[in-house]
Tab-separated table of N, CA and C in Angstrom:
chain	number	residue	atom	x	y	z
A	1	MET	N	-33.840	60.145	115.226
A	1	MET	CA	-32.920	59.771	114.169
A	1	MET	C	-33.288	60.421	112.842
A	2	ILE	N	-34.585	60.451	112.544
A	2	ILE	CA	-35.043	61.048	111.289
A	2	ILE	C	-34.769	62.549	111.299
A	3	ASP	N	-34.921	63.211	112.464
A	3	ASP	CA	-34.640	64.638	112.566
A	3	ASP	C	-33.162	64.929	112.293
A	4	LYS	N	-32.289	64.064	112.767
A	4	LYS	CA	-30.845	64.236	112.522
A	4	LYS	C	-30.537	64.095	111.037
A	5	LEU	N	-31.205	63.155	110.368
A	5	LEU	CA	-31.009	62.981	108.933
A	5	LEU	C	-31.510	64.204	108.154
A	6	LYS	N	-32.625	64.764	108.582
A	6	LYS	CA	-33.141	65.961	107.926
A	6	LYS	C	-32.153	67.117	108.074
A	7	VAL	N	-31.650	67.314	109.292
A	7	VAL	CA	-30.685	68.387	109.530
A	7	VAL	C	-29.436	68.165	108.706
A	8	PHE	N	-28.949	66.923	108.679
A	8	PHE	CA	-27.767	66.608	107.875
A	8	PHE	C	-28.029	66.875	106.399
A	9	GLY	N	-29.185	66.500	105.919
A	9	GLY	CA	-29.538	66.720	104.515
A	9	GLY	C	-29.605	68.199	104.171
A	10	ILE	N	-30.209	68.981	105.052
A	10	ILE	CA	-30.312	70.426	104.829
A	10	ILE	C	-28.923	71.056	104.823
A	11	LEU	N	-28.075	70.672	105.781
A	11	LEU	CA	-26.702	71.205	105.825
A	11	LEU	C	-25.918	70.818	104.584
A	12	ALA	N	-26.099	69.590	104.120
A	12	ALA	CA	-25.398	69.135	102.910
A	12	ALA	C	-25.837	69.961	101.701
A	13	ILE	N	-27.124	70.227	101.586
A	13	ILE	CA	-27.637	71.027	100.467
A	13	ILE	C	-27.090	72.448	100.538
A	14	ILE	N	-27.062	73.032	101.712
A	14	ILE	CA	-26.528	74.394	101.878
A	14	ILE	C	-25.043	74.418	101.514
A	15	MET	N	-24.279	73.455	101.985
A	15	MET	CA	-22.841	73.421	101.687
A	15	MET	C	-22.611	73.241	100.192
A	16	PHE	N	-23.389	72.397	99.544
A	16	PHE	CA	-23.253	72.225	98.102
A	16	PHE	C	-23.584	73.530	97.373
A	17	GLY	N	-24.619	74.221	97.828
A	17	GLY	CA	-24.997	75.493	97.207
A	17	GLY	C	-23.904	76.535	97.325
A	18	VAL	N	-23.298	76.649	98.497
A	18	VAL	CA	-22.197	77.601	98.697
A	18	VAL	C	-21.014	77.230	97.817
A	19	TYR	N	-20.681	75.958	97.761
A	19	TYR	CA	-19.569	75.499	96.906
A	19	TYR	C	-19.852	75.801	95.442
A	20	TYR	N	-21.079	75.541	94.992
A	20	TYR	CA	-21.446	75.790	93.586
A	20	TYR	C	-21.345	77.268	93.253
A	21	ILE	N	-21.846	78.118	94.121
A	21	ILE	CA	-21.784	79.562	93.891
A	21	ILE	C	-20.339	80.046	93.833
A	22	ALA	N	-19.512	79.610	94.790
A	22	ALA	CA	-18.114	80.029	94.818
A	22	ALA	C	-17.372	79.557	93.573
A	23	THR	N	-17.617	78.329	93.158
A	23	THR	CA	-16.960	77.780	91.967
A	23	THR	C	-17.419	78.539	90.719
A	24	SER	N	-18.697	78.836	90.623
A	24	SER	CA	-19.223	79.563	89.468
A	24	SER	C	-18.626	80.966	89.384
A	25	LEU	N	-18.504	81.649	90.526
A	25	LEU	CA	-17.922	82.990	90.542
A	25	LEU	C	-16.465	82.956	90.093
A	26	ARG	N	-15.720	81.979	90.564
A	26	ARG	CA	-14.302	81.873	90.179
A	26	ARG	C	-14.175	81.556	88.696
A	27	ASP	N	-14.998	80.653	88.182
A	27	ASP	CA	-14.980	80.327	86.748
A	27	ASP	C	-15.288	81.557	85.903
A	28	ASN	N	-16.274	82.332	86.337
A	28	ASN	CA	-16.642	83.550	85.618
A	28	ASN	C	-15.476	84.542	85.607
A	29	GLU	N	-14.804	84.669	86.735
A	29	GLU	CA	-13.647	85.572	86.811
A	29	GLU	C	-12.539	85.111	85.863
A	30	LEU	N	-12.258	83.826	85.820
A	30	LEU	CA	-11.235	83.300	84.924
A	30	LEU	C	-11.605	83.494	83.458
A	31	GLN	N	-12.873	83.339	83.133
A	31	GLN	CA	-13.333	83.572	81.768
A	31	GLN	C	-13.141	85.041	81.375
A	32	ASN	N	-13.451	85.944	82.309
A	32	ASN	CA	-13.250	87.384	82.043
A	32	ASN	C	-11.779	87.691	81.810
A	33	ILE	N	-10.897	87.098	82.592
A	33	ILE	CA	-9.458	87.333	82.426
A	33	ILE	C	-9.001	86.816	81.074
A	34	ASP	N	-9.466	85.633	80.671
A	34	ASP	CA	-9.120	85.106	79.336
A	34	ASP	C	-9.618	86.054	78.246
A	35	PHE	N	-10.833	86.566	78.413
A	35	PHE	CA	-11.404	87.490	77.432
A	35	PHE	C	-10.561	88.749	77.334
A	36	ILE	N	-10.150	89.290	78.472
A	36	ILE	CA	-9.316	90.495	78.491
A	36	ILE	C	-8.003	90.230	77.766
A	37	ASN	N	-7.366	89.114	78.057
A	37	ASN	CA	-6.038	88.822	77.516
A	37	ASN	C	-6.039	88.535	76.014
A	38	LYS	N	-7.202	88.301	75.420
A	38	LYS	CA	-7.275	88.059	73.976
A	38	LYS	C	-7.127	89.342	73.164
A	39	ASP	N	-7.616	90.446	73.690
A	39	ASP	CA	-7.614	91.705	72.952
A	39	ASP	C	-7.664	92.853	73.965
A	40	PHE	N	-6.516	93.410	74.294
A	40	PHE	CA	-6.461	94.369	75.385
A	40	PHE	C	-5.600	95.576	75.057
A	41	LYS	N	-5.767	96.581	75.900
A	41	LYS	CA	-4.890	97.745	75.943
A	41	LYS	C	-4.550	97.987	77.412
A	42	ILE	N	-3.505	98.752	77.633
A	42	ILE	CA	-3.100	99.090	78.988
A	42	ILE	C	-3.178	100.595	79.149
A	43	THR	N	-3.736	101.019	80.261
A	43	THR	CA	-3.843	102.442	80.573
A	43	THR	C	-3.479	102.645	82.036
A	44	LYS	N	-3.481	103.867	82.468
A	44	LYS	CA	-3.235	104.182	83.877
A	44	LYS	C	-4.568	104.347	84.589
A	45	GLY	N	-4.596	103.915	85.822
A	45	GLY	CA	-5.764	104.092	86.672
A	45	GLY	C	-5.322	104.631	88.017
A	46	VAL	N	-6.285	105.088	88.805
A	46	VAL	CA	-6.006	105.622	90.131
A	46	VAL	C	-6.780	104.803	91.158
A	47	VAL	N	-6.091	104.387	92.205
A	47	VAL	CA	-6.722	103.642	93.284
A	47	VAL	C	-7.614	104.603	94.060
A	48	ILE	N	-8.919	104.309	94.112
A	48	ILE	CA	-9.849	105.190	94.820
A	48	ILE	C	-10.336	104.584	96.132
A	49	LYS	N	-10.089	103.281	96.338
A	49	LYS	CA	-10.509	102.635	97.584
A	49	LYS	C	-9.636	101.416	97.797
A	50	LYS	N	-9.290	101.169	99.048
A	50	LYS	CA	-8.494	99.992	99.413
A	50	LYS	C	-9.175	99.309	100.596
A	51	SER	N	-9.319	97.991	100.502
A	51	SER	CA	-9.931	97.229	101.589
A	51	SER	C	-9.061	96.023	101.916
A	52	VAL	N	-8.849	95.799	103.182
A	52	VAL	CA	-8.083	94.623	103.626
A	52	VAL	C	-8.936	93.716	104.512
A	53	GLN	N	-10.244	93.923	104.508
A	53	GLN	CA	-11.143	93.059	105.246
A	53	GLN	C	-11.745	92.031	104.302
A	54	LYS	N	-11.783	90.788	104.727
A	54	LYS	CA	-12.309	89.682	103.923
A	54	LYS	C	-11.563	89.582	102.593
A	55	GLY	N	-10.266	89.714	102.617
A	55	GLY	CA	-9.454	89.668	101.410
A	55	GLY	C	-9.015	91.058	101.009
A	56	ASN	N	-7.880	91.141	100.392
A	56	ASN	CA	-7.344	92.425	99.960
A	56	ASN	C	-7.872	92.754	98.573
A	57	HIS	N	-8.491	93.921	98.431
A	57	HIS	CA	-8.917	94.364	97.110
A	57	HIS	C	-8.911	95.889	97.030
A	58	ILE	N	-8.775	96.366	95.796
A	58	ILE	CA	-8.767	97.796	95.533
A	58	ILE	C	-9.808	98.116	94.471
A	59	SER	N	-10.338	99.328	94.550
A	59	SER	CA	-11.182	99.870	93.499
A	59	SER	C	-10.334	100.855	92.724
A	60	VAL	N	-10.384	100.747	91.399
A	60	VAL	CA	-9.545	101.557	90.531
A	60	VAL	C	-10.411	102.278	89.510
A	61	GLU	N	-10.165	103.567	89.379
A	61	GLU	CA	-10.861	104.377	88.389
A	61	GLU	C	-9.936	104.579	87.191
A	62	TYR	N	-10.483	104.367	85.978
A	62	TYR	CA	-9.694	104.531	84.767
A	62	TYR	C	-10.582	105.021	83.639
A	63	ASN	N	-9.977	105.647	82.639
A	63	ASN	CA	-10.719	106.226	81.522
A	63	ASN	C	-10.355	105.518	80.220
A	64	VAL	N	-11.375	105.263	79.411
A	64	VAL	CA	-11.185	104.666	78.089
A	64	VAL	C	-12.059	105.450	77.119
A	65	ASN	N	-11.432	106.067	76.118
A	65	ASN	CA	-12.154	106.817	75.090
A	65	ASN	C	-13.140	107.824	75.679
A	66	GLY	N	-12.732	108.523	76.723
A	66	GLY	CA	-13.572	109.547	77.331
A	66	GLY	C	-14.603	109.024	78.309
A	67	ASN	N	-14.701	107.722	78.478
A	67	ASN	CA	-15.640	107.122	79.428
A	67	ASN	C	-14.895	106.694	80.683
A	68	GLN	N	-15.491	106.954	81.825
A	68	GLN	CA	-14.873	106.616	83.096
A	68	GLN	C	-15.433	105.285	83.616
A	69	TYR	N	-14.532	104.423	84.084
A	69	TYR	CA	-14.897	103.112	84.622
A	69	TYR	C	-14.281	102.938	85.998
A	70	VAL	N	-14.904	102.096	86.796
A	70	VAL	CA	-14.357	101.692	88.087
A	70	VAL	C	-14.362	100.178	88.118
A	71	GLY	N	-13.205	99.596	88.408
A	71	GLY	CA	-13.081	98.148	88.506
A	71	GLY	C	-12.491	97.756	89.838
A	72	ILE	N	-12.649	96.510	90.191
A	72	ILE	CA	-12.134	95.980	91.455
A	72	ILE	C	-11.210	94.815	91.154
A	73	ASP	N	-10.086	94.775	91.834
A	73	ASP	CA	-9.133	93.672	91.680
A	73	ASP	C	-8.432	93.453	93.018
A	74	GLY	N	-7.817	92.319	93.164
A	74	GLY	CA	-7.145	91.980	94.406
A	74	GLY	C	-5.674	92.347	94.390
A	75	PHE	N	-5.060	92.239	95.551
A	75	PHE	CA	-3.621	92.403	95.699
A	75	PHE	C	-3.181	91.589	96.899
A	76	THR	N	-1.893	91.316	96.991
A	76	THR	CA	-1.380	90.521	98.102
A	76	THR	C	-0.745	91.440	99.140
A	77	ASP	N	-0.475	90.885	100.312
A	77	ASP	CA	0.079	91.682	101.413
A	77	ASP	C	1.413	92.323	101.065
A	78	TYR	N	2.240	91.640	100.278
A	78	TYR	CA	3.558	92.181	99.971
A	78	TYR	C	3.512	93.257	98.882
A	79	GLN	N	2.395	93.403	98.207
A	79	GLN	CA	2.256	94.442	97.192
A	79	GLN	C	1.753	95.713	97.874
A	80	LYS	N	2.595	96.719	97.908
A	80	LYS	CA	2.246	97.962	98.600
A	80	LYS	C	1.456	98.867	97.672
A	81	VAL	N	0.256	99.190	98.078
A	81	VAL	CA	-0.610	100.067	97.290
A	81	VAL	C	-1.455	100.898	98.248
A	82	ASN	N	-1.675	102.143	97.871
A	82	ASN	CA	-2.460	103.056	98.696
A	82	ASN	C	-3.434	103.841	97.837
A	83	VAL	N	-4.467	104.364	98.477
A	83	VAL	CA	-5.432	105.218	97.795
A	83	VAL	C	-4.676	106.399	97.192
A	84	GLY	N	-4.986	106.705	95.929
A	84	GLY	CA	-4.325	107.807	95.226
A	84	GLY	C	-3.185	107.368	94.351
A	85	ASP	N	-2.718	106.116	94.516
A	85	ASP	CA	-1.630	105.601	93.689
A	85	ASP	C	-2.071	105.441	92.237
A	86	SER	N	-1.164	105.715	91.322
A	86	SER	CA	-1.389	105.483	89.909
A	86	SER	C	-0.854	104.098	89.560
A	87	ILE	N	-1.687	103.265	88.931
A	87	ILE	CA	-1.273	101.898	88.604
A	87	ILE	C	-1.682	101.555	87.175
A	88	ASP	N	-1.050	100.520	86.630
A	88	ASP	CA	-1.394	100.037	85.301
A	88	ASP	C	-2.669	99.191	85.353
A	89	VAL	N	-3.523	99.401	84.364
A	89	VAL	CA	-4.785	98.677	84.223
A	89	VAL	C	-4.807	98.070	82.820
A	90	LYS	N	-5.042	96.763	82.744
A	90	LYS	CA	-5.233	96.091	81.451
A	90	LYS	C	-6.739	95.890	81.286
A	91	TYR	N	-7.284	96.400	80.166
A	91	TYR	CA	-8.724	96.297	79.955
A	91	TYR	C	-9.017	95.706	78.580
A	92	SER	N	-10.217	95.146	78.439
A	92	SER	CA	-10.666	94.577	77.174
A	92	SER	C	-11.040	95.709	76.227
A	93	ILE	N	-10.583	95.628	74.980
A	93	ILE	CA	-10.930	96.645	73.995
A	93	ILE	C	-12.416	96.608	73.688
A	94	THR	N	-12.996	95.421	73.586
A	94	THR	CA	-14.412	95.303	73.230
A	94	THR	C	-15.349	95.502	74.429
A	95	LYS	N	-14.860	95.207	75.618
A	95	LYS	CA	-15.638	95.416	76.847
A	95	LYS	C	-14.747	96.122	77.861
A	96	PRO	N	-14.584	97.425	77.753
A	96	PRO	CA	-13.636	98.128	78.615
A	96	PRO	C	-13.991	98.087	80.101
A	97	GLU	N	-15.195	97.669	80.427
A	97	GLU	CA	-15.550	97.523	81.853
A	97	GLU	C	-14.858	96.316	82.487
A	98	LEU	N	-14.319	95.413	81.669
A	98	LEU	CA	-13.552	94.274	82.170
A	98	LEU	C	-12.091	94.667	82.282
A	99	MET	N	-11.526	94.536	83.461
A	99	MET	CA	-10.155	94.956	83.675
A	99	MET	C	-9.459	94.096	84.724
A	100	ILE	N	-8.138	94.134	84.689
A	100	ILE	CA	-7.315	93.607	85.769
A	100	ILE	C	-6.191	94.618	85.988
A	101	THR	N	-5.644	94.608	87.180
A	101	THR	CA	-4.582	95.553	87.499
A	101	THR	C	-3.214	94.860	87.439
A	102	GLU	N	-2.202	95.668	87.554
A	102	GLU	CA	-0.821	95.154	87.536
A	102	GLU	C	-0.557	94.187	88.685
A	103	PHE	N	-1.422	94.160	89.677
A	103	PHE	CA	-1.230	93.253	90.819
A	103	PHE	C	-1.776	91.851	90.574
A	104	ASN	N	-2.500	91.670	89.491
A	104	ASN	CA	-3.101	90.386	89.168
A	104	ASN	C	-2.034	89.481	88.517
A	105	GLU	N	-2.009	88.213	88.892
A	105	GLU	CA	-1.035	87.256	88.349
A	105	GLU	C	-1.137	87.141	86.826
A	106	GLN	N	-2.318	87.300	86.259
A	106	GLN	CA	-2.523	87.154	84.823
A	106	GLN	C	-2.264	88.431	84.041
A	107	PHE	N	-1.760	89.469	84.686
A	107	PHE	CA	-1.500	90.741	84.010
A	107	PHE	C	-0.401	90.529	82.994
């Protein structure tokens, strides 16, 4: 009986840890989007990678003031996008490494 309680306790701690990490990552992403939307510019970017495993996401290369950046954002199944496509990128003026693409709901 004590062994079952130990196993249950360990599983509960692991599940709480995974939940905490996932929640923290999502909160951080939402904070970044709020930061971008406070002071932004829009530029063109090029899709350099597309992945549909473990969620749909694209890597986008874009330039700001002569500096090249690569950002990652998601897209949904009904949004058609391919490697090489030119898309709109909204980036933070003060932190241009923070970006979202036209496929993001908060764009």
